[in-house]
Short mmCIF file of C-alpha atoms and ligand atoms in Angstrom, two decimals:
data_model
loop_
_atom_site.label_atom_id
_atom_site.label_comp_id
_atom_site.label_asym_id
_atom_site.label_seq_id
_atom_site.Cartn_x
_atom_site.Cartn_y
_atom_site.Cartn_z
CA UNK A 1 160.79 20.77 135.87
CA UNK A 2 161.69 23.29 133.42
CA UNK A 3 163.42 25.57 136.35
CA UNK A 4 165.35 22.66 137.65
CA UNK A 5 166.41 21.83 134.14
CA UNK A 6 167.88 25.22 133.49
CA UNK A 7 169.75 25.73 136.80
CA UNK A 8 171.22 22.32 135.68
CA UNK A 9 171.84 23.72 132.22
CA UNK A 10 173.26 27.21 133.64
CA UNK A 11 175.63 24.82 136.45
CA UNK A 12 176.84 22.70 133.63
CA UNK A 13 176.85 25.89 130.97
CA UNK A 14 179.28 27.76 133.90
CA UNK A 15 181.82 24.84 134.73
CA UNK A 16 182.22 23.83 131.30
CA UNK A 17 183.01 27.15 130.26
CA UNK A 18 185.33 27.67 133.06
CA UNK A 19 187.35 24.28 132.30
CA UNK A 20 187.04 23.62 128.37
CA UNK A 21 189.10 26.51 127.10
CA UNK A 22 192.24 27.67 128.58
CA UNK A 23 192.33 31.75 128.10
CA UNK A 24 195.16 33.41 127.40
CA UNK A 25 195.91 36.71 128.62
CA UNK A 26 198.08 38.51 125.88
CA UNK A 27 195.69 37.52 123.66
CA UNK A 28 192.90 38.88 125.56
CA UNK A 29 194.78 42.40 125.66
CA UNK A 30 194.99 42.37 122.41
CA UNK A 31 191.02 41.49 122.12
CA UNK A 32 189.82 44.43 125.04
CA UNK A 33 191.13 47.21 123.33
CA UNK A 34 187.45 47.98 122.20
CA UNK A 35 186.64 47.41 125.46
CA UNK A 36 188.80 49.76 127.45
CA UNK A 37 186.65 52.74 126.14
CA UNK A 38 183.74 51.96 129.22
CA UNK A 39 186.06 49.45 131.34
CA UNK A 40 189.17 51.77 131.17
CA UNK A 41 192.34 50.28 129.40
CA UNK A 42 193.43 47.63 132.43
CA UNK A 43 189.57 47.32 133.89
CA UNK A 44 189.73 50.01 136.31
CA UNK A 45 187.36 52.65 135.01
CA UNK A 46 186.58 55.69 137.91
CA UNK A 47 182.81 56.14 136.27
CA UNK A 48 180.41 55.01 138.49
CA UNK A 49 178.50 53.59 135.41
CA UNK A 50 180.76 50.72 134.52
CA UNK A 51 181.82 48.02 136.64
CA UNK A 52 185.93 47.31 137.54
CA UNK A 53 186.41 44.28 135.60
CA UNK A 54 190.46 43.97 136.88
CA UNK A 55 191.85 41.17 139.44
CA UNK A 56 187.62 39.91 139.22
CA UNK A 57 187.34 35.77 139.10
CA UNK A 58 187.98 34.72 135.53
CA UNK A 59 185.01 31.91 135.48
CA UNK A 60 182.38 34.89 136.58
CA UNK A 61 183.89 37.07 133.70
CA UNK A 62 183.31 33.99 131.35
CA UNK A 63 179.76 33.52 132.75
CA UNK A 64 178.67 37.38 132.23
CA UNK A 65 180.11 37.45 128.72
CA UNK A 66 178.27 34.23 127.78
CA UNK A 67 175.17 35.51 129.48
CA UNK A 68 175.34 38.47 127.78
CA UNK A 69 176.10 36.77 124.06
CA UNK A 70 172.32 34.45 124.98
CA UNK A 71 170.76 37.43 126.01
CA UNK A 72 170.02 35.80 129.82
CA UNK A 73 172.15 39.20 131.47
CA UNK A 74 169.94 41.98 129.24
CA UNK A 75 172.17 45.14 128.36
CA UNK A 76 171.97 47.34 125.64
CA UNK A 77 175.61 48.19 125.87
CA UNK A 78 176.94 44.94 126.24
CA UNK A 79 174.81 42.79 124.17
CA UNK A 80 176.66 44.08 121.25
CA UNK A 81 179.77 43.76 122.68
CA UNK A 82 179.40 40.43 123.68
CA UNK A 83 177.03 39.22 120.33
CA UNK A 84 180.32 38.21 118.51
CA UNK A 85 182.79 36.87 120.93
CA UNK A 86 184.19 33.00 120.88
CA UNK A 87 184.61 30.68 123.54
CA UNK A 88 187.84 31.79 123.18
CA UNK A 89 187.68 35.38 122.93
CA UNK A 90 185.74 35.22 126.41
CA UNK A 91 188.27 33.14 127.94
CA UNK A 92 191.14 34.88 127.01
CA UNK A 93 189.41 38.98 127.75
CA UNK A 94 187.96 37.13 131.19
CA UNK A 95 192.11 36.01 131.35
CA UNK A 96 193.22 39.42 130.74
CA UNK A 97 190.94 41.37 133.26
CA UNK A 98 191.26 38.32 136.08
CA UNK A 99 195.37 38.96 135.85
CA UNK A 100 195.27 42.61 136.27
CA UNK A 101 195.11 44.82 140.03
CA UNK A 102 191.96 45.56 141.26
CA UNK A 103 191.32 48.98 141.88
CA UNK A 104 192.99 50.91 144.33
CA UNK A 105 191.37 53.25 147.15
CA UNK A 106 192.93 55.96 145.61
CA UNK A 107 191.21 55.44 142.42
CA UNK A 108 187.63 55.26 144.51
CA UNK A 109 188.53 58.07 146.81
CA UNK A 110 189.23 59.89 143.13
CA UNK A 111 186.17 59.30 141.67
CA UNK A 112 184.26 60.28 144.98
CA UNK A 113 185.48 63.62 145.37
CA UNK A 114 185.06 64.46 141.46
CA UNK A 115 181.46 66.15 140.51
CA UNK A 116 179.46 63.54 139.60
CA UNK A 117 178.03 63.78 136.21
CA UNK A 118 174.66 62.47 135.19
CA UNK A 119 174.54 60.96 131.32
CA UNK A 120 176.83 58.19 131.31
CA UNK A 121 178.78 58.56 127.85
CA UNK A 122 179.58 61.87 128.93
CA UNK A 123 181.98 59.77 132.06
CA UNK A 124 183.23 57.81 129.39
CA UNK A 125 184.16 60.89 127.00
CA UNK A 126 186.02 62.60 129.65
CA UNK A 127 187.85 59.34 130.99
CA UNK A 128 189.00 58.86 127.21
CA UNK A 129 190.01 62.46 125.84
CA UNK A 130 192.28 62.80 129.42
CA UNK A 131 194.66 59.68 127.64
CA UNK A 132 194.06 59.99 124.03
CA UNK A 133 193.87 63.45 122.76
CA UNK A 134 197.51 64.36 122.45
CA UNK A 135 199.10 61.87 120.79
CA UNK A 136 199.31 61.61 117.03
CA UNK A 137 200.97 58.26 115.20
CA UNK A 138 201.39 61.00 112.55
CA UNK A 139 202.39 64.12 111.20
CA UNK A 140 200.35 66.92 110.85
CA UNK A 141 202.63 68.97 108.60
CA UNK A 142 203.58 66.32 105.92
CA UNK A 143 199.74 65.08 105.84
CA UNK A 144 198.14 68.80 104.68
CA UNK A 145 201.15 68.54 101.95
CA UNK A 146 199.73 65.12 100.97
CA UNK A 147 196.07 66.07 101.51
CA UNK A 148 196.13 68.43 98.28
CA UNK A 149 194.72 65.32 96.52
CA UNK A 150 191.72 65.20 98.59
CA UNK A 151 190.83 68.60 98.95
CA UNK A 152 188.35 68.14 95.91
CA UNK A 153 185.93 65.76 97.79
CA UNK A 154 187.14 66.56 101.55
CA UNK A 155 187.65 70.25 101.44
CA UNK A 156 190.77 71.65 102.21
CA UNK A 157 190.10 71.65 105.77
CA UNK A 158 188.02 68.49 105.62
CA UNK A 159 185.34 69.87 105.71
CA UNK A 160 183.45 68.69 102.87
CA UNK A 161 181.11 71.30 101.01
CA UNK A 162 179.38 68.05 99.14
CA UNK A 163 177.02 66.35 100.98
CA UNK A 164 177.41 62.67 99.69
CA UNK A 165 181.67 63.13 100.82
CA UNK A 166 182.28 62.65 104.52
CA UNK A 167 184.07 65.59 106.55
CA UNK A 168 186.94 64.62 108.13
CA UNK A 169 187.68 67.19 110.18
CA UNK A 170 188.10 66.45 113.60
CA UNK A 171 187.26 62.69 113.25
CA UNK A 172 189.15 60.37 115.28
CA UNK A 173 192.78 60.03 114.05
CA UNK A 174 192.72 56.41 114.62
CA UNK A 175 189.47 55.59 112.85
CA UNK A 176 190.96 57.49 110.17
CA UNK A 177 193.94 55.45 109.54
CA UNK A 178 191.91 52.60 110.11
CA UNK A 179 189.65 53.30 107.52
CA UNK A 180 192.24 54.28 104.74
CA UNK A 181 194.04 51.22 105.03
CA UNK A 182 190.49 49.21 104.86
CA UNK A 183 189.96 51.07 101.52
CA UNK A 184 192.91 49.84 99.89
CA UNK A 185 192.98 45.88 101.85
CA UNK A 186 188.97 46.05 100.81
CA UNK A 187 187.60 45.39 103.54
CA UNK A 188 185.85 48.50 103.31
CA UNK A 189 184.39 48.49 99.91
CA UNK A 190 184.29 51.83 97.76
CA UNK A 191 185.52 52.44 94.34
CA UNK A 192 186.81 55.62 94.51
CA UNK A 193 188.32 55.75 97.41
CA UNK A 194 190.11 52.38 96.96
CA UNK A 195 191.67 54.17 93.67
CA UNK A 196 193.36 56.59 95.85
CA UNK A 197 194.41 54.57 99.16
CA UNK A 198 195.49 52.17 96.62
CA UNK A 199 198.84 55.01 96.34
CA UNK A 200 199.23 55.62 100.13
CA UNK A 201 201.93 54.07 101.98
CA UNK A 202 201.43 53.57 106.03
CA UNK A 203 203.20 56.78 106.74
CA UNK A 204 201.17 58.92 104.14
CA UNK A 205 197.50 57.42 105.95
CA UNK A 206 198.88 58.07 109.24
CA UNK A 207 200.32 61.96 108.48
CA UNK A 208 197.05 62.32 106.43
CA UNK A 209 194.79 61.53 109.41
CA UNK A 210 196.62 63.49 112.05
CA UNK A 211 196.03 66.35 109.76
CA UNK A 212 192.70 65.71 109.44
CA UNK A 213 192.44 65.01 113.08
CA UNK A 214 193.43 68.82 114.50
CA UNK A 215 191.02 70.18 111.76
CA UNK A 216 188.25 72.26 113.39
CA UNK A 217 185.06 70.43 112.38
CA UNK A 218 181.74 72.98 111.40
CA UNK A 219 178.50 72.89 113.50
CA UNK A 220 176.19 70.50 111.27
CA UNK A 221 174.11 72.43 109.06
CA UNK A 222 171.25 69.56 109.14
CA UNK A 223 167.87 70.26 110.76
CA UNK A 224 167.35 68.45 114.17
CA UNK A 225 164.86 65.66 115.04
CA UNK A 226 163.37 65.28 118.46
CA UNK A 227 162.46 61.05 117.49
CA UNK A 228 166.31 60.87 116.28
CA UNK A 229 167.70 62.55 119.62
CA UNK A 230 165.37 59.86 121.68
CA UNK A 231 167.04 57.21 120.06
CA UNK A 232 170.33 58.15 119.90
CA UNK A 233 170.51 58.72 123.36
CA UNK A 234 168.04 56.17 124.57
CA UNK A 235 168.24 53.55 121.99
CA UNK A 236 165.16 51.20 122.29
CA UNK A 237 165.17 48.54 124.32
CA UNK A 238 161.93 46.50 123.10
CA UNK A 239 164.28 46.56 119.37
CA UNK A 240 167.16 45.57 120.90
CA UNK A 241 168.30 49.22 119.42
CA UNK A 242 171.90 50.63 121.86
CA UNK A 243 171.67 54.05 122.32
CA UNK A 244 174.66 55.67 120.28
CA UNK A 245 175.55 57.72 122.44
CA UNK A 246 177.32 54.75 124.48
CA UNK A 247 179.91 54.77 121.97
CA UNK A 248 179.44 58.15 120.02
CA UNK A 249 179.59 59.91 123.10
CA UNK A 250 176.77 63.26 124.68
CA UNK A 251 177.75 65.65 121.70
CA UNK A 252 178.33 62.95 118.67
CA UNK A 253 181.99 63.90 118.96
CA UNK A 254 183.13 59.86 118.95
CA UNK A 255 186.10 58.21 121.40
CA UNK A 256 189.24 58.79 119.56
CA UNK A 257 191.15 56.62 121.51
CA UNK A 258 188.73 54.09 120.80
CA UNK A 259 188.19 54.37 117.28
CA UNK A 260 184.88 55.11 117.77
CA UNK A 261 184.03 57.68 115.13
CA UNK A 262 182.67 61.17 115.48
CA UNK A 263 179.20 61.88 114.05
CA UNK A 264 178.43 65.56 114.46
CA UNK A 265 177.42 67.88 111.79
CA UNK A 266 178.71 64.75 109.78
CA UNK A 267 176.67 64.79 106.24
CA UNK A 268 173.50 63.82 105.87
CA UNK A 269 173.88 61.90 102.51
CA UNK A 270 177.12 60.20 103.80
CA UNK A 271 175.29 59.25 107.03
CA UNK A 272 172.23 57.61 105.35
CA UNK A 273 174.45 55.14 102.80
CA UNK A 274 176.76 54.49 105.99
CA UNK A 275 173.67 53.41 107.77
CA UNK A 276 172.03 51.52 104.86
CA UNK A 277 175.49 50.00 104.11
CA UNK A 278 176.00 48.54 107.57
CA UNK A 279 172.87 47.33 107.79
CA UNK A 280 172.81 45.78 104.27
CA UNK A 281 176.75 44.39 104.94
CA UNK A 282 178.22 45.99 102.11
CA UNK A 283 179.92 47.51 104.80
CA UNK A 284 181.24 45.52 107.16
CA UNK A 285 184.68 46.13 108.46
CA UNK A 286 183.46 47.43 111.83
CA UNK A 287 184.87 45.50 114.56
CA UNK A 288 182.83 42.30 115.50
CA UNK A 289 180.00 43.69 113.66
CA UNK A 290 179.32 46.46 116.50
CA UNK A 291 177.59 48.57 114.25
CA UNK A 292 176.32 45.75 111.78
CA UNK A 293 174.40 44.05 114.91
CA UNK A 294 172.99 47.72 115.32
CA UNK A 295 172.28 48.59 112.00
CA UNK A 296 170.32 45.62 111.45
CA UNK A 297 167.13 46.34 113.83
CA UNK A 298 166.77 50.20 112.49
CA UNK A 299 163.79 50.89 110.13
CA UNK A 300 164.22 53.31 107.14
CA UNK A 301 161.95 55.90 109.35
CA UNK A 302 164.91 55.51 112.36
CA UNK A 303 167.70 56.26 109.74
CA UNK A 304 165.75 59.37 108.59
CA UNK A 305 165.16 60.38 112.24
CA UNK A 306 168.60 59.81 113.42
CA UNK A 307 170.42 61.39 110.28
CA UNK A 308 169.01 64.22 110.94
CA UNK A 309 169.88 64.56 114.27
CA UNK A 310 173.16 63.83 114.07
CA UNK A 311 173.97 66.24 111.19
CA UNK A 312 172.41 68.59 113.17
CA UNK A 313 175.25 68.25 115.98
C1 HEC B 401 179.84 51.01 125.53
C2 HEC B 401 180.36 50.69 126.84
C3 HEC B 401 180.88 49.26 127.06
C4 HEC B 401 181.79 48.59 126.30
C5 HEC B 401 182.50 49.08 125.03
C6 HEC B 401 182.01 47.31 126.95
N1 HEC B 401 181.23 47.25 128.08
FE1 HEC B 401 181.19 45.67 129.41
N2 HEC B 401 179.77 46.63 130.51
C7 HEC B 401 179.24 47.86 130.22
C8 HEC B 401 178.19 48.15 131.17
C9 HEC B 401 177.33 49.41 131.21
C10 HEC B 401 178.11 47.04 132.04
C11 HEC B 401 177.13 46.85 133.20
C12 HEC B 401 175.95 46.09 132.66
C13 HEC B 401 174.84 45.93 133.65
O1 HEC B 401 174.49 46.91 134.30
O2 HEC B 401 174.31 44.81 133.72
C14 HEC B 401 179.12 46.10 131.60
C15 HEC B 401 179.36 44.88 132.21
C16 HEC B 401 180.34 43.98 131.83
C17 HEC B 401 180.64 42.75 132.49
C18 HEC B 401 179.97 42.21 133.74
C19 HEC B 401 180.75 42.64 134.94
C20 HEC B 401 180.16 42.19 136.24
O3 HEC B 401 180.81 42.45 137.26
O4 HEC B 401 179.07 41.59 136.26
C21 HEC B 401 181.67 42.16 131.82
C22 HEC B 401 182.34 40.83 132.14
C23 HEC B 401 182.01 43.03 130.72
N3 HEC B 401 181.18 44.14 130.77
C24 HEC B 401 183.01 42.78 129.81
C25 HEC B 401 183.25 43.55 128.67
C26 HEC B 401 184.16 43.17 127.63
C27 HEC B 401 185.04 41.93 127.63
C28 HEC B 401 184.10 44.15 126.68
C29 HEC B 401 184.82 44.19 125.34
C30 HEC B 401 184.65 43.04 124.47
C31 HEC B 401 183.15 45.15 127.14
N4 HEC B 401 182.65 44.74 128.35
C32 HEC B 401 182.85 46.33 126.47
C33 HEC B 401 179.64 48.71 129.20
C34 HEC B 401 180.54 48.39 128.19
C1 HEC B 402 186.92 61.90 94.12
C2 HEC B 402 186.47 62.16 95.46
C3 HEC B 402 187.38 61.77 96.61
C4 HEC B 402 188.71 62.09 96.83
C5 HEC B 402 189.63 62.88 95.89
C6 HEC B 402 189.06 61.57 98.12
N1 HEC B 402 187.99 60.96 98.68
FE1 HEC B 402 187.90 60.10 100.55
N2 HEC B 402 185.96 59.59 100.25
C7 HEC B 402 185.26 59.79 99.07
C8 HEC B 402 183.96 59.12 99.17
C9 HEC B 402 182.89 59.05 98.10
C10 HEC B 402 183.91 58.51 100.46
C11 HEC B 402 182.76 57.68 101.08
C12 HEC B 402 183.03 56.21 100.85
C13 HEC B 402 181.89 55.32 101.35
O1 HEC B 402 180.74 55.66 101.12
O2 HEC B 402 182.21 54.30 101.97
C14 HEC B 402 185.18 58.83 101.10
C15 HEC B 402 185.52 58.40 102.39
C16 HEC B 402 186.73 58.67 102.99
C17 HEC B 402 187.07 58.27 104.33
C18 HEC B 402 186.16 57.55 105.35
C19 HEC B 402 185.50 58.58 106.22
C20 HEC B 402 184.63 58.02 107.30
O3 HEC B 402 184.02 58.83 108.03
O4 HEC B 402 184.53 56.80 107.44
C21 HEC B 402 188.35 58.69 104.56
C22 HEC B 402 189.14 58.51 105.83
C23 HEC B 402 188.80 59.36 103.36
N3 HEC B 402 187.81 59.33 102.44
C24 HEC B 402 190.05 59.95 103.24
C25 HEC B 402 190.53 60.52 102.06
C26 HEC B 402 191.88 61.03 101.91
C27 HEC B 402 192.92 61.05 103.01
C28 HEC B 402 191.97 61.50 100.61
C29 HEC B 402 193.21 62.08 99.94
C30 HEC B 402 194.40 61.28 100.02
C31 HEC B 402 190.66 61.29 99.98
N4 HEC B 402 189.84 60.69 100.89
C32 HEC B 402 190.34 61.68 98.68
C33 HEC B 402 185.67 60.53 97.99
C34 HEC B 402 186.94 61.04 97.80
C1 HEC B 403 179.03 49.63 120.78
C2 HEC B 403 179.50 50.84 120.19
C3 HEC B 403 178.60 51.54 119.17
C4 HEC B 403 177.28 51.89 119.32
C5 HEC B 403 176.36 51.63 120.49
C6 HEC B 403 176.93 52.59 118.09
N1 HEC B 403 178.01 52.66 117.27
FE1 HEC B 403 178.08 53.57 115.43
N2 HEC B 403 180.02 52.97 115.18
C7 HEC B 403 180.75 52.24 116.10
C8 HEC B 403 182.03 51.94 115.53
C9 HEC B 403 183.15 51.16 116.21
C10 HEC B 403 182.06 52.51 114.23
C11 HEC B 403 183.22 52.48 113.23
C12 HEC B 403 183.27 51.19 112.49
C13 HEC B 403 184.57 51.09 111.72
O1 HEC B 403 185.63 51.02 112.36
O2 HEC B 403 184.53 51.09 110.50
C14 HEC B 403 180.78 53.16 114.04
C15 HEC B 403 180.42 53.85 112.89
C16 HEC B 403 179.23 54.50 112.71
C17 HEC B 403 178.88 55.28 111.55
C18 HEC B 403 179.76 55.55 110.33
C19 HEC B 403 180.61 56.78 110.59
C20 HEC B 403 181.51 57.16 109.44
O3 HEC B 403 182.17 58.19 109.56
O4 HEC B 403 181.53 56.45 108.44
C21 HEC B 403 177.61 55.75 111.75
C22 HEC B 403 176.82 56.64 110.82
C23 HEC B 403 177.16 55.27 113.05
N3 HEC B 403 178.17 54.52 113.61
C24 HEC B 403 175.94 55.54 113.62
C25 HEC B 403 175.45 54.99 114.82
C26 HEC B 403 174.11 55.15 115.30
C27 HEC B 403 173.03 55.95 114.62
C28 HEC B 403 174.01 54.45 116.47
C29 HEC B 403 172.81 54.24 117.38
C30 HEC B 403 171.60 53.72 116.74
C31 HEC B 403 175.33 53.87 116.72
N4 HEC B 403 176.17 54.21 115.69
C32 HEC B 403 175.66 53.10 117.84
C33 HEC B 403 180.33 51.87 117.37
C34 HEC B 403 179.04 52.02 117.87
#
């Protein structure tokens, strides 16, 4: 009874979501930009490890997302992905993928004849610094003029010598500008740094984070931990825990093009609150909640663990 109850639930739960809301596929563009770091930026993605989501039937799209979101498709990538998307959102990202070209041969034939390369965020790292590396929204010359006002937490290189300041060096230039203008809109909550964003036009954050960007960042200083490495690149699936590295990539070095921060030989101080903060809510302007809905299942002994291991990156 209960079985034929469900497949009536999942029959009803997969037209109904296919006919109540129309998607829209400009909108859903908009939406998979934090998606186009596995899928690739139109769906196509040569990495064996994720599946081509372009020219695919938009009802089956809407079914997997809405799977996913219940938790009746298991992934420990997508489940966060998925955790905080609307009717809405899903119709309009399954609109999106369904209206773009499938793959093309060459694209297979491509990925065939390239080595293939075991850990899979280490695919998704090399399909994303091939588009995003080079280009800078800013300028690197005006932003070290302007960064003379942060040298005294950031170093003058961004490389912070105080462990409670984040480096900067080398972090993502669009999580960068991302984050300044968060400090001064507060949705990312801290009083000193919402005293000094408060001054900083568009074109100052953007010239001040490609600066910071092209900064050589320093081997972490912190000492490793063999529990924190097993979770970072496993995660744990009986916690519901992703394994970072999906989205912070093999060598904690982020997805620029993403926004997807880099971690390495980041601070162990700064790493802890960020941790506690995201998992508390006091901070809580990461996009829908990707590293809230993470946050949230880590004990105090997993933040130790994994602090340490990423500092020591
Ligand atoms: C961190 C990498 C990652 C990100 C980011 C990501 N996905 Fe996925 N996605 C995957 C993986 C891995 C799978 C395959 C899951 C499996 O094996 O069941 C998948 C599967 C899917 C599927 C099922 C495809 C099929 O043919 O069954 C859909 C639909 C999907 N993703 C949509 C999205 C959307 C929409 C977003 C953005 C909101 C997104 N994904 C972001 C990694 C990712
Ligand atoms: C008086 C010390 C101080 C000065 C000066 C300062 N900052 Fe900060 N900055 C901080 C602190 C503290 C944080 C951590 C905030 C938190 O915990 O959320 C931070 C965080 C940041 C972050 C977020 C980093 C991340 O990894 O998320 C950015 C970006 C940043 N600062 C940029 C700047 C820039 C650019 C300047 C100069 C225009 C500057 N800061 C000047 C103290 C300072
Ligand atoms: C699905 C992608 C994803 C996964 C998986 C993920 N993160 Fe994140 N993480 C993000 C994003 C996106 C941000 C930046 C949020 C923002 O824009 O403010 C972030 C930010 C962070 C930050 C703050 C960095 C800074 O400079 O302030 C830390 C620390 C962090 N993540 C640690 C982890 C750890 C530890 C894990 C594994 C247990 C993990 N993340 C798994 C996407 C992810």
């Amino acid at each position: 009874m209960k079985k034929i109850i469900l497949s009536l639930l999942l029959t009803v739960g997969a037209i109904s979501a296919a006919n109540a809301v129309e998607g829209n596929a400009e909108a859903g563009k908009a939406k998979a930009s934090v998606c186009g770091a596995c899928h690739g930026a139109t769906g196509v993605n040569p990495s064996p490890t994720y599946p081509d989501l372009a020219g695919q039937h938009a009802a089956y799209l809407v079914k997997q997302l809405a799977d996913f979101k219940s938790g009746a498709r298991t992934d420990v990538m997508m489940a966060p992905m998925a955790a905080n998307l609307t009717d809405q959102d899903m119709a309009d990202l399954a609109a999106f993928y369904a209206s773009q070209e499938r793959a093309k041969a060459t694209v297979a034939s491509d990925s065939a004849s390239s080595p293939s390369i075991s850990a899979p965020a280490g695919d998704i790292e090399l399909v994303t610094s091939t588009s995003a590396k080079a280009i800078f929204a800013g300028d690197v010359k005006s932003g070290q003029a302007k960064s003379a006002m942060c040298v005294a937490c950031h170093g003058a290189d961004g490389n912070s010598p105080v462990p409670m300041y984040p480096n900067l060096a080398g972090q993502s230039e669009k999580y960068l500008i991302k984050q300044l203008a968060h400090f001064k809109s507060g949705e990312r909550k801290n009083p000193v740094m919402a005293g000094i964003a408060a001054g900083l036009s568009e074109t100052d954050m953007k010239d001040l984070s490609a600066f910071f960007a092209v900064q050589a960042s320093k081997a972490g200083a912190g000492e490793t931990s063999k529990v924190g490495q097993k979770l970072y690149f496993g995660g744990d699936a009986k916690k519901g825990i992703s394994a970072c590295v999906a989205c912070h990539g093999v060598k904690g070095k982020g997805m620029s093009h993403a926004g997807f921060p880099a971690l390495a030989g980041q601070n162990v101080d700064y790493l802890k609150t960020q941790l506690v903060s995201f998992r508390k809510g006091s901070r809580a302007n990461d996009r829908n909640s990707m590293m809230q809905n993470i946050a949230i299942k880590l004990s105090d002994n997993d933040i130790e663990e994994l602090v340490k291991y990423m500092s020591s990156l």
